[in-house]
């Protein structure tokens, strides 16, 4: 399922793309969004994975696959910093409120791994080897499956949206990946209810770093391992707070553990607006 060795940037890209595809498939399959025909079956360790495929009989899943491929394009070009998947519910007012938010954060290493001349083996500066990458990938997938199996059902009628946030310093202003367009919506995301932040896991290859975190309604969380839980954050989330560096995540007292929740008066971001793309909204009605 994954490359046996991660010694080149291309192998690293393949791994990260597969991890992303598996994660999105898990998020949709275990939340009951699409029929069984929209998924293929693969095996990894002790898990039977359901992977989204191009199912022409289901336009919703077909659209999701195209959006993932658009994210792959931005990932290969090292433009994307955050990939967001959100489930939103319609209120009686003309307003969509978040009920679940999935955050995939990407970082890229310029130097990659370095050769250890003494042992004549590939040795990453941060002591990451292929076996450790596999273990981290397995742990991330297992945690995500655990979380999805413990979340309570989504409402019947929800909107699914995806957004891409970029590294402004390297991304051309006119760049849009296939299937995406410029996001014209307000920067703040409003959450329905009391949100709880969940840390799923991260994988580092020496070329890429991918981190997965989830925010959902507190009442929607079932029995989840305590190490996944983090402190509750404010109910208003800002795009400007989604692109902070790791050091800022750990050091700023104003930012919640997930580092994507800010109250409006606490938002301190770059003056230049963050470049954001979205493909549109996918209305999922009457799911069974």
Coordinates of C-alpha atoms in Angstrom, one line a residue:
X1 CA 0.0 0.0 0.0
X2 CA 2.9 2.4 0.9
X3 CA 6.4 2.6 -0.6
X4 CA 8.7 0.2 1.1
X5 CA 11.4 2.9 1.4
X6 CA 11.2 6.6 1.7
X7 CA 14.6 7.8 0.3
X8 CA 13.4 10.2 -2.4
X9 CA 11.1 13.1 -2.6
X10 CA 8.9 11.3 -5.1
X11 CA 8.4 8.4 -2.7
X12 CA 7.5 10.8 0.0
X13 CA 4.9 12.5 -2.2
X14 CA 3.4 9.1 -3.0
X15 CA 3.1 8.3 0.7
X16 CA 1.5 11.6 1.7
X17 CA -1.0 11.4 -1.2
X18 CA -2.0 7.9 -0.2
X19 CA -2.3 8.9 3.4
X20 CA -4.5 11.8 2.4
X21 CA -6.7 9.6 0.1
X22 CA -7.1 7.0 2.9
X23 CA -8.0 9.6 5.4
X24 CA -10.6 11.3 3.2
X25 CA -12.0 7.9 2.3
X26 CA -12.3 7.0 6.0
X27 CA -13.9 10.3 6.9
X28 CA -16.6 9.8 4.2
X29 CA -17.1 6.0 4.5
X30 CA -17.4 5.7 8.3
X31 CA -19.7 8.8 8.3
X32 CA -22.0 7.1 5.8
X33 CA -21.9 9.6 3.0
X34 CA -21.7 7.4 0.0
X35 CA -22.8 3.9 -1.0
X36 CA -20.6 0.8 -0.8
X37 CA -20.1 0.9 -4.6
X38 CA -18.1 4.2 -4.3
X39 CA -15.3 2.4 -2.5
X40 CA -12.7 -0.2 -3.3
X41 CA -11.1 -2.4 -0.6
X42 CA -7.5 -2.5 0.4
X43 CA -5.7 -4.0 3.4
X44 CA -3.2 -2.4 5.7
X45 CA -1.9 -4.2 8.8
X46 CA -5.1 -5.4 10.6
X47 CA -7.4 -2.9 8.9
X48 CA -9.7 -3.4 6.0
X49 CA -9.6 0.0 4.3
X50 CA -12.3 1.4 2.1
X51 CA -10.9 3.7 -0.6
X52 CA -12.9 6.2 -2.6
X53 CA -13.0 5.5 -6.3
X54 CA -14.5 7.1 -9.4
X55 CA -18.1 5.8 -9.2
X56 CA -20.1 7.2 -12.1
X57 CA -23.3 6.1 -10.4
X58 CA -22.7 8.4 -7.5
X59 CA -22.0 12.0 -8.5
X60 CA -21.1 13.0 -5.0
X61 CA -18.2 10.6 -4.5
X62 CA -17.1 11.3 -8.1
X63 CA -16.8 15.0 -7.2
X64 CA -14.9 14.3 -4.0
X65 CA -12.3 12.2 -6.0
X66 CA -11.8 15.1 -8.4
X67 CA -11.3 17.5 -5.4
X68 CA -8.7 15.2 -3.9
X69 CA -6.9 15.1 -7.2
X70 CA -6.9 18.9 -7.2
X71 CA -5.3 18.9 -3.7
X72 CA -2.7 16.4 -5.1
X73 CA -1.7 19.0 -7.7
X74 CA -1.1 21.7 -5.0
X75 CA 0.7 19.2 -2.9
X76 CA 3.1 18.2 -5.7
X77 CA 3.9 21.9 -6.3
X78 CA 4.4 22.5 -2.6
X79 CA 1.9 25.2 -2.5
X80 CA -0.8 23.9 -0.1
X81 CA -0.3 24.4 3.6
X82 CA -3.8 23.3 4.8
X83 CA -6.5 21.1 3.4
X84 CA -9.8 21.5 5.2
X85 CA -12.9 19.3 5.0
X86 CA -16.0 20.6 6.8
X87 CA -19.5 19.3 7.4
X88 CA -22.0 22.1 7.7
X89 CA -25.6 22.2 8.7
X90 CA -28.2 24.7 7.5
X91 CA -29.9 26.8 10.2
X92 CA -33.3 28.4 10.0
X93 CA -31.4 31.6 9.2
X94 CA -29.5 31.9 5.9
X95 CA -26.4 30.6 7.6
X96 CA -24.3 27.4 7.5
X97 CA -22.7 26.3 10.8
X98 CA -19.8 23.9 11.1
X99 CA -20.5 20.7 12.9
X100 CA -17.2 18.9 12.0
X101 CA -13.9 20.2 10.7
X102 CA -10.9 18.1 9.5
X103 CA -7.6 19.8 9.2
X104 CA -4.6 18.4 7.2
X105 CA -1.5 20.5 7.6
X106 CA 1.5 20.2 5.3
X107 CA 5.1 21.3 5.6
X108 CA 7.9 20.8 3.2
X109 CA 11.6 20.3 3.9
X110 CA 14.0 21.8 1.5
X111 CA 17.0 19.7 2.4
X112 CA 15.3 16.3 2.8
X113 CA 17.2 13.5 4.4
X114 CA 21.0 13.4 4.6
X115 CA 23.4 10.4 4.1
X116 CA 25.2 9.0 7.2
X117 CA 28.6 8.4 5.7
X118 CA 29.8 6.2 8.6
X119 CA 27.0 3.7 8.5
X120 CA 26.5 4.1 4.7
X121 CA 22.8 4.2 5.3
X122 CA 20.2 6.8 4.7
X123 CA 19.7 8.6 8.0
X124 CA 17.3 11.5 8.5
X125 CA 18.4 14.5 10.5
X126 CA 15.3 14.1 12.7
X127 CA 16.0 10.4 13.1
X128 CA 13.1 9.4 10.9
X129 CA 13.6 6.1 9.0
X130 CA 11.3 4.2 6.7
X131 CA 10.1 1.8 9.4
X132 CA 9.3 4.7 11.7
X133 CA 7.3 6.4 8.9
X134 CA 5.3 3.2 8.4
X135 CA 4.6 3.0 12.2
X136 CA 3.5 6.7 12.3
X137 CA 1.3 6.1 9.2
X138 CA -0.3 3.0 10.8
X139 CA -0.9 4.9 14.0
X140 CA -2.5 7.8 12.3
X141 CA -4.8 5.6 10.3
X142 CA -5.8 3.5 13.3
X143 CA -6.5 6.6 15.4
X144 CA -8.6 8.1 12.6
X145 CA -10.7 4.9 12.3
X146 CA -11.1 4.8 16.0
X147 CA -12.3 8.4 16.1
X148 CA -14.8 7.9 13.2
X149 CA -16.2 4.8 14.8
X150 CA -16.9 6.7 18.0
X151 CA -18.4 9.9 16.6
X152 CA -22.2 10.0 16.8
X153 CA -24.1 10.2 13.4
X154 CA -24.2 13.4 11.4
X155 CA -27.5 15.1 10.7
X156 CA -29.3 13.7 7.6
X157 CA -29.0 16.8 5.5
X158 CA -25.5 18.4 5.5
X159 CA -23.2 20.3 3.3
X160 CA -19.7 19.1 2.7
X161 CA -17.0 21.7 1.7
X162 CA -13.3 21.6 1.1
X163 CA -10.8 24.4 1.2
X164 CA -7.1 24.7 0.3
X165 CA -4.9 27.3 2.1
X166 CA -1.5 28.1 0.6
X167 CA 1.9 29.3 1.4
X168 CA 1.6 32.8 0.0
X169 CA 5.3 33.3 -0.6
X170 CA 5.6 30.5 -3.1
X171 CA 2.1 30.3 -4.6
X172 CA 1.3 32.3 -7.7
X173 CA -1.6 34.7 -7.2
X174 CA -3.5 33.3 -10.1
X175 CA -3.0 29.6 -9.2
X176 CA -6.0 27.4 -8.8
X177 CA -5.8 23.6 -8.8
X178 CA -8.1 21.6 -11.0
X179 CA -11.7 21.8 -9.8
X180 CA -11.1 24.7 -7.4
X181 CA -11.8 28.5 -7.6
X182 CA -11.0 31.5 -5.4
X183 CA -12.8 31.4 -2.1
X184 CA -14.9 34.5 -1.7
X185 CA -16.5 33.5 1.6
X186 CA -15.7 35.4 4.9
X187 CA -12.6 34.3 6.7
X188 CA -14.3 33.2 9.9
X189 CA -15.9 29.8 10.3
X190 CA -18.8 29.6 12.9
X191 CA -19.2 26.4 14.9
X192 CA -22.5 24.9 15.9
X193 CA -22.5 24.1 19.6
X194 CA -19.5 23.5 21.9
X195 CA -16.4 22.4 19.9
X196 CA -13.8 19.9 21.1
X197 CA -10.4 19.6 19.5
X198 CA -8.9 16.2 18.7
X199 CA -5.3 15.5 17.8
X200 CA -5.2 12.5 15.5
X201 CA -1.5 12.3 14.6
X202 CA 1.3 13.3 12.3
X203 CA 3.8 11.7 9.8
X204 CA 7.2 13.0 8.9
X205 CA 9.3 11.6 6.0
X206 CA 12.3 13.9 5.9
X207 CA 10.7 15.6 2.9
X208 CA 7.2 16.2 4.1
X209 CA 5.4 16.6 7.4
X210 CA 1.6 16.0 7.6
X211 CA -0.5 16.6 10.6
X212 CA -4.2 15.6 11.1
X213 CA -6.5 17.2 13.6
X214 CA -10.3 17.3 14.0
X215 CA -12.8 19.7 15.6
X216 CA -16.3 18.5 16.3
X217 CA -19.3 19.2 18.6
X218 CA -18.7 18.0 22.1
X219 CA -22.0 16.1 22.1
X220 CA -21.0 14.2 19.0
X221 CA -18.0 12.6 20.6
X222 CA -18.5 9.2 22.0
X223 CA -16.0 7.1 23.9
X224 CA -12.6 8.3 22.5
X225 CA -9.2 7.6 23.9
X226 CA -8.2 10.5 26.2
X227 CA -5.0 11.2 24.4
X228 CA -7.0 12.4 21.4
X229 CA -8.8 15.0 23.4
X230 CA -7.6 18.5 23.7
X231 CA -9.0 21.6 25.4
X232 CA -12.1 23.2 24.0
X233 CA -11.5 26.3 21.9
X234 CA -13.7 29.3 21.1
X235 CA -16.6 28.7 18.7
X236 CA -15.3 31.1 16.1
X237 CA -12.5 29.9 13.8
X238 CA -10.4 32.2 11.6
X239 CA -8.5 31.3 8.5
X240 CA -5.8 33.7 9.6
X241 CA -5.1 31.4 12.6
X242 CA -4.8 28.3 10.5
X243 CA -1.4 29.0 9.0
X244 CA 0.7 29.6 12.1
X245 CA 4.0 27.8 12.5
X246 CA 4.5 24.9 14.9
X247 CA 6.5 27.1 17.4
X248 CA 3.6 29.5 17.6
X249 CA 1.2 26.6 18.2
X250 CA 3.1 25.5 21.3
X251 CA 4.1 28.9 22.6
X252 CA 1.2 31.3 22.4
X253 CA -1.2 31.3 25.3
X254 CA -3.9 33.0 23.3
X255 CA -4.2 30.1 20.9
X256 CA -6.0 26.8 21.7
X257 CA -4.1 23.5 21.5
X258 CA -5.4 22.9 18.0
X259 CA -4.2 26.3 16.9
X260 CA -7.1 27.0 14.6
X261 CA -9.6 28.5 17.2
X262 CA -9.4 32.2 17.9
X263 CA -12.0 34.6 19.3
X264 CA -12.4 37.5 16.9
X265 CA -10.5 39.9 19.0
X266 CA -7.6 37.5 19.4
X267 CA -6.8 37.1 15.7
X268 CA -3.3 38.2 15.0
X269 CA -2.3 37.2 11.5
X270 CA -0.3 38.5 8.5
X271 CA -1.6 41.7 7.0
X272 CA -1.9 40.1 3.6
X273 CA -5.0 38.0 3.3
X274 CA -4.4 34.2 3.2
X275 CA -4.9 32.8 -0.3
X276 CA -7.8 30.3 -0.1
X277 CA -9.5 28.1 -2.7
X278 CA -12.6 26.0 -2.6
X279 CA -14.3 23.8 -5.2
X280 CA -17.9 24.5 -4.1
X281 CA -20.3 22.9 -1.7
X282 CA -21.7 19.4 -1.9
X283 CA -25.2 19.0 -0.5
X284 CA -25.8 15.5 0.9
X285 CA -29.5 15.0 1.4
X286 CA -31.4 12.1 2.8
X287 CA -28.4 9.9 3.6
X288 CA -29.2 6.4 4.9

